[in-house]
Coordinates of C-alpha atoms (C1' of nucleotides) in Angstrom, one line a residue:
Chain N
X1 CA -170.5 6.3 79.8
X2 CA -170.0 9.7 81.4
X3 CA -167.2 11.8 80.0
X4 CA -165.1 11.6 83.1
X5 CA -164.9 7.9 82.8
X6 CA -163.9 7.8 79.2
X7 CA -160.4 7.4 78.0
X8 CA -158.7 10.8 77.8
X9 CA -158.6 12.2 74.2
X10 CA -157.3 15.6 73.4
X11 CA -156.7 17.4 70.2
X12 CA -154.6 20.2 68.7
X13 CA -156.5 21.7 65.8
X14 CA -154.5 24.3 63.9
X15 CA -155.6 25.8 60.6
X16 CA -152.8 25.3 58.0
X17 CA -152.4 29.0 57.2
X18 CA -148.7 29.7 58.0
X19 CA -145.9 29.2 60.5
X20 CA -146.5 27.6 63.9
X21 CA -145.7 30.1 66.5
X22 CA -144.7 29.8 70.2
X23 CA -148.3 29.8 71.5
X24 CA -149.3 27.1 69.1
X25 CA -146.5 24.8 70.0
X26 CA -147.2 25.4 73.7
X27 CA -150.8 24.5 73.1
X28 CA -149.6 21.3 71.4
X29 CA -147.3 20.6 74.4
X30 CA -150.0 21.0 77.0
X31 CA -152.3 18.8 75.0
X32 CA -149.6 16.2 74.7
X33 CA -148.5 16.4 78.3
X34 CA -152.0 16.1 79.5
X35 CA -152.7 13.1 77.2
X36 CA -149.6 11.2 78.2
X37 CA -149.9 12.0 81.8
X38 CA -153.4 10.5 81.8
X39 CA -152.6 7.6 79.5
X40 CA -154.7 9.2 76.8
X41 CA -154.5 10.0 73.1
X42 CA -153.4 13.1 71.3
X43 CA -155.0 13.9 68.1
X44 CA -154.0 16.3 65.4
X45 CA -156.9 17.7 63.4
X46 CA -156.5 20.0 60.5
X47 CA -159.0 22.8 60.5
X48 CA -158.9 23.9 56.9
X49 CA -162.4 25.1 56.5
X50 CA -161.4 28.5 55.1
X51 CA -160.5 27.8 51.6
X52 CA -159.4 31.3 51.0
X53 CA -156.6 31.0 53.5
X54 CA -155.2 27.7 52.3
X55 CA -151.5 27.8 52.2
X56 CA -149.5 25.2 50.3
X57 CA -147.1 23.3 52.5
X58 CA -148.5 24.5 55.8
X59 CA -149.8 21.1 56.8
X60 CA -146.6 19.4 56.2
X61 CA -144.8 22.2 58.1
X62 CA -147.0 21.4 61.1
X63 CA -146.0 17.7 61.0
X64 CA -142.3 18.7 60.7
X65 CA -142.5 21.0 63.7
X66 CA -144.3 18.4 65.9
X67 CA -141.7 15.8 64.8
X68 CA -138.8 18.1 65.7
X69 CA -140.3 18.8 69.1
X70 CA -140.9 15.2 69.7
X71 CA -144.6 15.7 70.1
X72 CA -146.0 13.1 67.7
X73 CA -149.7 12.7 67.5
X74 CA -151.4 9.4 67.9
X75 CA -153.9 10.2 65.2
X76 CA -153.8 12.7 62.3
X77 CA -154.4 12.9 58.6
X78 CA -150.8 11.6 58.3
X79 CA -150.8 9.1 61.2
X80 CA -154.3 7.8 60.5
X81 CA -156.7 6.6 63.2
X82 CA -160.3 5.4 63.7
X83 CA -162.0 8.7 63.7
X84 CA -161.0 10.1 60.4
X85 CA -160.9 11.9 58.1
X86 CA -158.9 14.3 60.2
X87 CA -159.1 17.1 57.8
X88 CA -162.2 19.2 58.2
X89 CA -162.4 20.0 54.5
X90 CA -163.0 16.2 54.0
X91 CA -165.9 16.2 56.4
X92 CA -168.1 18.7 54.8
X93 CA -171.3 16.6 54.5
X94 CA -171.2 15.7 58.2
X95 CA -171.4 19.3 59.3
X96 CA -174.3 20.1 57.0
X97 CA -176.3 17.3 58.6
X98 CA -175.9 18.8 62.0
X99 CA -176.6 22.3 60.8
X100 CA -180.0 21.0 59.5
X101 CA -180.6 19.3 62.8
X102 CA -180.2 22.6 64.5
X103 CA -182.6 24.3 62.2
X104 CA -185.2 21.6 62.6
X105 CA -184.9 21.9 66.4
X106 CA -185.4 25.7 66.1
X107 CA -181.9 26.6 67.3
X108 CA -180.6 27.8 63.9
X109 CA -182.0 29.4 60.8
X110 CA -181.2 30.2 57.2
X111 CA -179.9 33.7 56.4
X112 CA -179.9 35.0 52.9
X113 CA -178.3 38.4 53.5
X114 CA -175.5 39.2 51.1
X115 CA -172.2 40.6 52.2
X116 CA -173.3 44.0 50.9
X117 CA -176.6 43.8 52.9
X118 CA -174.6 42.9 56.0
X119 CA -172.3 45.8 55.5
X120 CA -175.3 48.1 55.0
X121 CA -176.8 46.9 58.2
X122 CA -173.6 47.5 60.1
X123 CA -173.5 51.1 58.9
X124 CA -177.2 51.7 59.4
X125 CA -177.2 50.5 63.0
X126 CA -173.8 51.9 63.9
X127 CA -174.0 54.5 66.7
X128 CA -171.4 56.0 68.9
X129 CA -172.3 53.8 71.8
X130 CA -172.4 50.7 69.5
X131 CA -169.7 51.0 66.9
X132 CA -170.0 47.4 65.8
X133 CA -173.6 46.3 65.6
X134 CA -174.1 42.5 65.7
X135 CA -176.5 40.2 64.0
X136 CA -178.5 39.6 67.1
X137 CA -181.9 39.0 68.4
X138 CA -183.2 42.5 67.6
X139 CA -181.4 43.0 64.3
X140 CA -182.2 39.6 62.9
X141 CA -185.8 40.7 62.8
X142 CA -185.0 43.2 60.1
X143 CA -182.8 40.9 58.0
X144 CA -183.5 38.4 55.3
X145 CA -183.7 35.1 57.0
X146 CA -186.0 32.1 57.6
X147 CA -187.2 33.8 60.8
X148 CA -188.6 36.9 59.0
X149 CA -189.5 35.3 55.6
X150 CA -192.5 33.0 55.1
X151 CA -191.8 29.3 54.7
X152 CA -192.8 29.6 51.1
X153 CA -190.4 32.4 50.4
X154 CA -187.6 30.4 52.2
X155 CA -188.4 27.4 50.1
X156 CA -188.3 29.4 46.9
X157 CA -185.0 30.9 47.8
X158 CA -183.6 27.5 48.7
X159 CA -185.0 25.9 45.5
X160 CA -183.6 28.6 43.3
X161 CA -180.1 28.1 44.7
X162 CA -179.9 31.4 46.4
X163 CA -176.7 31.4 48.5
X164 CA -177.4 31.2 52.2
X165 CA -175.7 30.7 55.5
X166 CA -176.9 29.0 58.6
X167 CA -176.8 31.0 61.8
X168 CA -177.3 30.0 65.4
X169 CA -180.3 31.5 67.0
X170 CA -178.9 32.9 70.2
X171 CA -181.5 32.7 73.0
X172 CA -182.4 35.9 74.8
X173 CA -181.8 36.7 78.4
X174 CA -179.9 33.6 79.3
X175 CA -176.7 33.3 81.3
X176 CA -174.4 30.8 79.6
X177 CA -171.8 29.6 82.0
X178 CA -169.4 26.7 82.1
X179 CA -166.4 25.6 84.2
X180 CA -163.0 26.1 82.6
X181 CA -160.2 24.0 84.0
X182 CA -158.0 27.1 84.3
X183 CA -160.4 30.0 84.8
X184 CA -163.0 28.1 86.8
X185 CA -166.5 29.4 86.3
X186 CA -166.9 31.7 83.3
X187 CA -170.2 33.2 82.4
X188 CA -171.7 35.3 79.6
X189 CA -175.0 37.1 78.9
X190 CA -176.6 35.6 75.8
X191 CA -177.8 39.0 74.8
X192 CA -174.3 40.2 74.0
X193 CA -173.3 37.3 71.7
X194 CA -174.4 37.4 68.1
X195 CA -176.0 34.9 65.8
X196 CA -172.8 33.4 64.6
X197 CA -172.6 31.8 61.2
X198 CA -172.4 28.1 61.5
X199 CA -172.4 27.0 57.9
X200 CA -171.0 29.3 55.2
X201 CA -172.4 29.9 51.8
X202 CA -169.8 27.6 50.3
X203 CA -171.2 24.8 52.4
X204 CA -168.2 24.7 54.7
X205 CA -168.8 25.0 58.4
X206 CA -167.2 27.8 60.4
X207 CA -165.0 26.9 63.3
X208 CA -167.9 27.1 65.7
X209 CA -169.8 24.3 64.2
X210 CA -166.8 22.3 63.2
X211 CA -165.1 22.1 66.6
X212 CA -168.2 21.0 68.3
X213 CA -169.2 18.4 65.8
X214 CA -165.6 17.0 65.5
X215 CA -164.9 17.0 69.2
X216 CA -168.1 15.0 69.6
X217 CA -167.4 12.6 66.8
X218 CA -163.8 12.2 67.7
X219 CA -164.7 11.6 71.3
X220 CA -162.6 14.4 72.7
X221 CA -162.7 14.6 76.5
X222 CA -160.6 17.7 77.2
X223 CA -160.4 20.6 74.9
X224 CA -157.4 22.9 75.2
X225 CA -157.1 26.1 73.2
X226 CA -155.8 29.6 73.4
X227 CA -157.6 32.2 75.4
X228 CA -158.5 34.1 72.3
X229 CA -161.3 31.5 72.0
X230 CA -162.9 32.3 75.4
X231 CA -165.2 34.9 74.0
X232 CA -166.8 32.4 71.6
X233 CA -167.0 29.7 74.1
X234 CA -170.7 30.4 74.8
X235 CA -171.6 29.6 71.2
X236 CA -169.8 26.2 71.6
X237 CA -171.5 25.5 74.9
X238 CA -174.9 26.2 73.4
X239 CA -174.1 24.0 70.4
X240 CA -173.2 21.2 72.7
X241 CA -176.4 21.6 74.6
X242 CA -178.5 21.6 71.4
X243 CA -176.7 18.8 69.6
X244 CA -175.1 16.3 71.9
X245 CA -175.9 17.3 75.5
X246 CA -173.8 19.1 78.0
X247 CA -172.9 15.8 79.7
X248 CA -170.9 14.9 76.7
X249 CA -169.1 18.2 76.4
X250 CA -165.4 18.0 76.9
X251 CA -163.9 20.0 79.7
X252 CA -162.5 23.2 78.4
X253 CA -159.2 24.8 79.3
X254 CA -158.4 28.2 77.8
X255 CA -154.7 28.6 77.9
X256 CA -153.2 32.0 78.7
X257 CA -151.6 33.9 75.8
X258 CA -148.0 34.2 75.2
X259 CA -147.1 37.9 74.6
X260 CA -144.3 39.7 73.0
X261 CA -142.2 42.5 74.4
X262 CA -144.8 45.0 73.4
X263 CA -147.9 43.1 74.0
X264 CA -149.2 40.7 71.4
X265 CA -146.6 38.3 70.1
X266 CA -146.0 39.0 66.4
X267 CA -143.6 38.2 63.7
X268 CA -142.8 41.8 63.6
X269 CA -141.7 41.8 67.2
X270 CA -139.5 38.8 66.5
X271 CA -137.8 40.6 63.7
X272 CA -137.5 43.8 65.6
X273 CA -136.0 42.2 68.7
X274 CA -134.0 39.5 67.0
X275 CA -135.7 36.4 68.1
X276 CA -137.7 33.7 66.3
X277 CA -141.4 33.3 66.9
X278 CA -141.9 30.2 64.8
X279 CA -140.7 26.7 65.7
X280 CA -139.0 26.2 62.4
X281 CA -138.1 28.3 59.4
X282 CA -141.1 29.3 57.4
X283 CA -141.4 30.9 54.0
X284 CA -144.8 32.0 53.0
X285 CA -145.3 30.7 49.4
X286 CA -147.6 33.6 48.6
X287 CA -145.1 36.3 49.0
X288 CA -141.8 34.5 49.8
X289 CA -141.7 36.2 53.1
X290 CA -139.2 34.4 55.3
X291 CA -139.5 34.0 59.1
X292 CA -136.7 32.3 61.1
X293 CA -137.4 29.4 63.4
X294 CA -136.1 28.4 66.7
X295 CA -134.7 25.2 65.2
X296 CA -132.5 27.0 62.7
X297 CA -131.6 29.7 65.1
X298 CA -129.8 27.0 67.1
X299 CA -132.2 25.8 69.7
X300 CA -132.3 22.2 70.9
X301 CA -135.8 20.8 70.7
X302 CA -135.5 19.7 74.3
X303 CA -134.7 23.3 75.4
X304 CA -137.5 24.7 73.2
X305 CA -140.1 22.4 74.7
X306 CA -138.7 23.0 78.2
X307 CA -138.9 26.8 78.0
X308 CA -142.3 26.7 76.5
X309 CA -143.6 24.5 79.2
X310 CA -142.4 27.0 81.8
X311 CA -144.2 29.8 80.1
X312 CA -147.5 29.6 82.0
X313 CA -146.9 26.6 84.1
X314 CA -144.5 25.5 86.8
X315 CA -144.2 22.4 89.0
X316 CA -144.3 24.3 92.2
X317 CA -140.8 23.3 93.0
X318 CA -137.6 25.1 92.2
X319 CA -136.8 22.8 89.3
X320 CA -136.7 24.5 85.9
X321 CA -135.0 22.1 83.7
X322 CA -137.3 19.3 82.6
X323 CA -137.0 16.7 79.9
X324 CA -140.2 15.8 78.0
X325 CA -140.5 12.7 80.1
X326 CA -140.2 14.7 83.3
X327 CA -142.8 17.2 82.1
X328 CA -145.2 14.4 81.4
X329 CA -144.6 13.2 85.0
X330 CA -145.0 16.5 86.7
X331 CA -147.5 18.3 84.5
X332 CA -150.8 19.3 86.0
X333 CA -153.4 21.5 84.4
X334 CA -154.3 23.0 87.8
X335 CA -150.9 24.7 87.9
X336 CA -151.4 26.4 84.6
X337 CA -151.7 30.2 85.1
X338 CA -154.6 32.3 84.3
X339 CA -152.6 35.3 83.1
X340 CA -150.6 35.7 79.9
X341 CA -146.8 35.6 80.0
X342 CA -144.4 37.8 78.2
X343 CA -141.8 35.8 76.2
X344 CA -138.3 36.7 77.3
X345 CA -135.7 35.8 74.8
X346 CA -132.9 36.1 77.3
X347 CA -134.4 33.4 79.5
X348 CA -135.1 31.3 76.4
X349 CA -131.4 31.4 75.6
X350 CA -130.5 30.5 79.1
X351 CA -132.6 27.3 78.8
X352 CA -130.8 26.4 75.6
X353 CA -127.4 27.1 77.1
X354 CA -128.3 24.8 80.0
X355 CA -129.4 22.1 77.7
X356 CA -126.2 22.3 75.6
X357 CA -124.1 22.2 78.7
X358 CA -126.0 19.1 79.9
X359 CA -125.9 17.3 76.6
X360 CA -123.2 14.9 75.7
X361 CA -120.9 15.3 72.7
X362 CA -122.7 12.4 71.2
X363 CA -126.1 14.1 71.5
X364 CA -124.7 17.3 70.2
X365 CA -122.8 15.7 67.4
X366 CA -125.2 15.9 64.5
X367 CA -126.3 19.4 65.1
X368 CA -122.8 20.7 65.5
X369 CA -121.7 18.9 62.4
X370 CA -124.4 20.5 60.4
X371 CA -123.6 23.9 61.7
X372 CA -119.9 23.5 60.8
X373 CA -120.5 22.0 57.4
X374 CA -122.9 24.8 56.5
X375 CA -120.0 27.1 57.2
X376 CA -117.7 25.2 55.0
X377 CA -116.0 23.0 57.6
X378 CA -116.6 19.4 56.5
X379 CA -114.3 16.4 56.4
X380 CA -114.4 16.2 60.1
X381 CA -113.2 13.2 62.1
X382 CA -115.9 12.0 64.4
X383 CA -113.8 11.5 67.5
X384 CA -112.0 14.8 67.0
X385 CA -115.2 16.7 66.7
X386 CA -116.6 15.1 69.9
X387 CA -113.5 16.1 71.8
X388 CA -113.9 19.6 70.5
X389 CA -117.5 19.7 71.5
X390 CA -116.7 18.7 75.0
X391 CA -114.1 21.5 75.2
X392 CA -116.3 24.3 73.9
X393 CA -119.9 23.5 74.7
X394 CA -120.1 25.5 77.9
X395 CA -119.3 28.5 75.8
X396 CA -122.2 28.0 73.4
X397 CA -125.7 29.4 74.0
X398 CA -127.0 28.4 70.6
X399 CA -126.0 25.4 68.6
X400 CA -124.9 27.9 65.9
X401 CA -122.4 29.3 68.3
X402 CA -120.3 26.2 67.8
X403 CA -119.0 27.6 64.6
X404 CA -117.2 30.6 66.0
X405 CA -116.3 28.8 69.2
X406 CA -114.6 25.9 67.4
X407 CA -113.7 26.9 63.9
X408 CA -110.0 27.3 64.9
X409 CA -109.8 23.7 65.8
X410 CA -110.3 22.9 62.1
X411 CA -108.6 25.7 60.3
X412 CA -106.1 28.5 60.8
X413 CA -107.9 31.6 61.9
X414 CA -108.4 34.0 58.9
X415 CA -107.3 36.9 61.0
X416 CA -105.9 37.3 64.4
X417 CA -106.5 40.1 66.9
X418 CA -103.1 41.7 66.6
X419 CA -104.2 44.9 68.2
X420 CA -104.5 43.1 71.5
X421 CA -100.9 41.9 71.1
X422 CA -99.0 44.8 69.7
X423 CA -98.8 47.1 72.8
X424 CA -97.0 44.6 74.9
X425 CA -95.1 42.8 72.2
X426 CA -91.3 43.0 72.3
X427 CA -88.1 41.5 71.0
X428 CA -87.9 39.2 74.0
X429 CA -91.2 37.7 73.4
X430 CA -90.5 37.1 69.8
X431 CA -87.4 35.3 70.9
X432 CA -89.4 33.2 73.3
X433 CA -91.8 32.0 70.7
X434 CA -89.1 31.2 68.2
X435 CA -87.3 29.2 70.8
X436 CA -90.6 27.6 71.9
X437 CA -91.3 26.4 68.4
X438 CA -87.9 24.8 68.3
X439 CA -88.5 23.0 71.5
X440 CA -91.9 21.9 70.4
X441 CA -90.4 20.5 67.2
X442 CA -88.2 18.3 69.3
X443 CA -91.1 16.9 71.4
X444 CA -91.5 13.2 70.9
X445 CA -94.6 12.9 72.8
X446 CA -97.3 15.5 71.9
X447 CA -99.3 15.8 75.1
X448 CA -100.7 18.6 77.1
X449 CA -98.4 18.4 80.1
X450 CA -95.3 18.3 77.8
X451 CA -96.5 21.3 75.8
X452 CA -97.2 23.2 79.0
X453 CA -94.0 22.3 80.9
X454 CA -91.9 23.1 78.0
X455 CA -93.6 26.5 77.8
X456 CA -93.2 27.2 81.5
X457 CA -89.6 26.1 81.7
X458 CA -88.5 28.2 78.8
X459 CA -90.3 31.2 80.2
X460 CA -88.6 30.8 83.5
X461 CA -85.3 30.3 81.7
X462 CA -85.8 33.6 79.9
X463 CA -87.2 35.3 82.9
X464 CA -90.6 36.1 81.5
X465 CA -93.7 35.5 83.4
X466 CA -95.6 32.7 81.7
X467 CA -98.8 34.6 82.1
X468 CA -97.6 37.3 79.9
X469 CA -97.0 34.8 77.2
X470 CA -100.1 32.8 77.4
X471 CA -102.4 35.5 75.9
X472 CA -100.2 36.0 72.9
X473 CA -100.0 32.3 72.3
X474 CA -103.8 32.0 72.6
X475 CA -104.3 34.8 70.1
X476 CA -101.8 33.2 67.7
X477 CA -103.6 29.9 67.8
X478 CA -107.2 31.0 68.2
X479 CA -107.3 34.5 66.7
X480 CA -108.9 36.1 69.7
X481 CA -109.3 36.2 73.4
X482 CA -111.6 33.2 73.9
X483 CA -111.7 29.5 74.1
X484 CA -110.5 26.8 76.5
X485 CA -107.1 26.4 78.0
X486 CA -104.3 27.2 75.5
X487 CA -102.3 24.1 75.9
X488 CA -105.4 22.0 75.4
X489 CA -105.9 23.8 72.1
X490 CA -102.3 23.3 71.1
X491 CA -102.6 19.6 71.9
X492 CA -105.8 19.2 69.8
X493 CA -104.7 21.1 66.7
X494 CA -101.4 19.2 66.7
X495 CA -97.7 20.0 66.6
X496 CA -97.5 21.2 63.0
X497 CA -100.5 23.5 63.2
X498 CA -99.3 25.0 66.5
X499 CA -95.9 25.8 65.2
X500 CA -97.2 27.1 61.9
X501 CA -99.7 29.4 63.5
X502 CA -97.1 30.8 65.8
X503 CA -94.7 31.4 62.9
X504 CA -97.2 33.0 60.7
X505 CA -98.5 35.2 63.5
X506 CA -95.2 36.9 64.4
X507 CA -94.8 38.9 61.2
X508 CA -98.4 40.1 61.5
X509 CA -97.8 41.4 65.0
X510 CA -94.6 43.1 63.9
X511 CA -96.1 44.9 60.9
X512 CA -96.7 48.5 62.0
Chain S
rG1 C1' -168.1 51.6 72.8
rC2 C1' -169.8 46.7 74.6
rC3 C1' -168.5 41.8 76.5
rG4 C1' -164.8 38.3 78.4
rC5 C1' -160.2 37.3 80.8
rG6 C1' -156.3 39.0 83.7
rU7 C1' -152.7 42.2 87.1
rU8 C1' -146.5 39.6 92.9
rG9 C1' -139.2 43.1 91.0
rG10 C1' -137.5 44.8 84.0
rU11 C1' -139.0 39.2 82.6
rC12 C1' -140.7 34.1 84.2
rA13 C1' -142.6 33.2 88.9
rA14 C1' -143.5 30.6 94.5
rG15 C1' -146.6 32.0 98.2
rG16 C1' -151.1 33.2 100.3
rG17 C1' -155.1 36.8 106.2
rG18 C1' -149.7 37.8 110.7
rU19 C1' -143.4 35.8 106.2
rU20 C1' -136.9 39.2 106.6
rA21 C1' -142.5 38.1 100.2
rA22 C1' -138.9 31.9 97.7
rG23 C1' -136.3 30.8 93.3
rA24 C1' -134.8 31.6 88.1
rC25 C1' -133.4 35.0 83.8
rG26 C1' -131.2 39.7 83.1
rC27 C1' -128.2 43.7 85.4
rC28 C1' -124.1 45.1 89.1
rU29 C1' -119.9 43.7 92.5
rC30 C1' -116.4 40.2 94.1
rC31 C1' -113.8 35.2 94.0
rC32 C1' -111.9 31.4 90.7
rU33 C1' -109.3 31.8 85.9
rU34 C1' -103.2 35.9 83.5
rU35 C1' -108.5 34.5 77.6
rC36 C1' -113.7 33.7 77.0
rA37 C1' -116.9 30.8 79.4
rC38 C1' -118.4 27.4 83.5
rG39 C1' -118.6 27.6 88.7
rG40 C1' -118.9 30.1 93.6
rA41 C1' -120.3 34.4 97.0
rG42 C1' -122.9 38.8 97.4
rG43 C1' -126.1 43.2 95.7
rA44 C1' -130.0 46.5 93.6
rA45 C1' -135.1 45.7 92.3
rU46 C1' -141.7 43.6 93.6
rC47 C1' -147.4 42.5 95.9
rA48 C1' -151.2 48.5 90.0
rC49 C1' -154.4 52.2 92.7
rG50 C1' -158.7 53.5 95.9
rG51 C1' -162.2 51.8 99.1
rG52 C1' -164.1 48.2 102.3
rU53 C1' -164.1 43.3 105.6
rU54 C1' -160.7 42.2 109.7
rC55 C1' -157.1 43.0 115.7
rG56 C1' -154.3 42.5 111.1
rA57 C1' -154.5 42.6 104.2
rU58 C1' -150.0 41.4 99.1
rU59 C1' -153.6 37.4 100.2
rC60 C1' -160.9 38.0 100.8
rC61 C1' -164.9 41.6 98.6
rC62 C1' -166.1 46.0 95.6
rG63 C1' -164.7 49.8 92.4
rU64 C1' -160.9 52.3 89.3
rA65 C1' -156.8 52.1 86.2
rC66 C1' -153.9 49.3 83.1
rG67 C1' -153.1 45.1 79.9
rU68 C1' -155.1 41.5 76.8
rG69 C1' -158.8 38.8 73.8
rG70 C1' -163.4 39.0 71.2
rU71 C1' -166.9 42.0 68.8
rA72 C1' -166.0 38.4 60.4
rC73 C1' -169.6 33.8 55.6
rC74 C1' -160.9 33.9 59.9
rA75 C1' -159.4 30.4 62.7

RNA sequence: GCCGCGUUGGUCAAGGGGUUAAGACGCCUCCCUUUCACGGAGGAAUCACGGGUUCGAUUCCCGUACGUGGUACCA
């Protein structure tokens, strides 16, 4: 069956070496969207072939991030599936078999050069016009490999357990081209790509061999990856040609890079400009270096996914707010851009703000509750919190903003902005508030309109403009110049709190 | 250095041989609101440069510049 008729299968193939950054999550997203849009399957494969870079906990972290984003794979080491194992370290023998097949077909060879010898070569051949000499068609002739050594010598070395790698034998004077779903036709001159190592001395494959073999074995139909891979695509295309046939090669899509404010997106940039680059908090177990995540910063997963989707893709309409379901519906790889996009934290926050505003108190409840309890506000009544969320959500850009925007609903402000009050404060106003408290005390029915009309009537009676009294009252109740309508606040915090806060504020205003 | 990829306001971007070159974020002004937000109305700001092709190029072609990726027994 030709590849275009097969069921769509895509894969995200990270190496578990650290935090999952923006670009990684977006690659997952586009994979996921493409798979769901086409009724296909989304596979997570762990590319852990570099044992020196193994990081404890990194694999679990990837599952956690995907789960948070709502991008669950159909198959993975954790989720299982019919094409396992899904961890490349567990597929070692398979790769070796294909490496040998390549050698027997004359497309690869054994190389016995030591690291030191390679280094020597690079120094020896280094010139001003060629600062980084490659192990290529000319240089391989002067190296220690099965192309230069006699079959006997090679056998002896192999028999005696001499460490070796397998390298691809790049053809000379060929143009290697393929059609990328995003970049259209891309071509390379085979003379400028080197004899990449396919199988390392420890018996593990390099990425180049592993992707091709696994994509074939796992029946991948479309391969999405970051554009940083475009340069090595000719190696992969050749491997497909030599091993499984170009007809079976998945369609490639090299996704544009996500850049930081000063070019390449880095953790450093994140720290410098105050925004996260990882999906979730990540602490590197090797050095305890901590990097903040979008989740903990206060982003809603829906917003995170939404903003990532729009970085390099758009629907062609003016719609910017999309749920995951809507993205699945509207996504098309044809509308993915060719060029990289700079990540703009301001816009990211706007997406989050929009999602918070559009979410119900029920949806926001758990997140807000966590934020508050982490700040010492627990023992919250569910209905009360929900009412508060409704009242303040349009003022919150991040979920973490709910703390400062709503803390005063749960406890008396620790300090109040007396400086904003002092200049216009006078005897008459103090009298007003004392009277007002007395009136409030008498109120039988504690509701917004009673609280408000009592306030206004008394103000009129005392010939003070109500407006001049509202700000002081707000500051007494809230602590600062923010928050929803004052009388709503008074209503929610209750009669006793309202009166107490007013009473305790007056002396503070009057202390010089 | 070499190779690949790219280039519409500060950012994300629509568009594409003839347009007043959408929209969003951010910024500014005003309205609403005697708080902060939300909301509403406006405003400033763009086709990297140079050559072609064409009656006409932001759009097509070629260069240049710039950016970005690769140039590892890392992915």
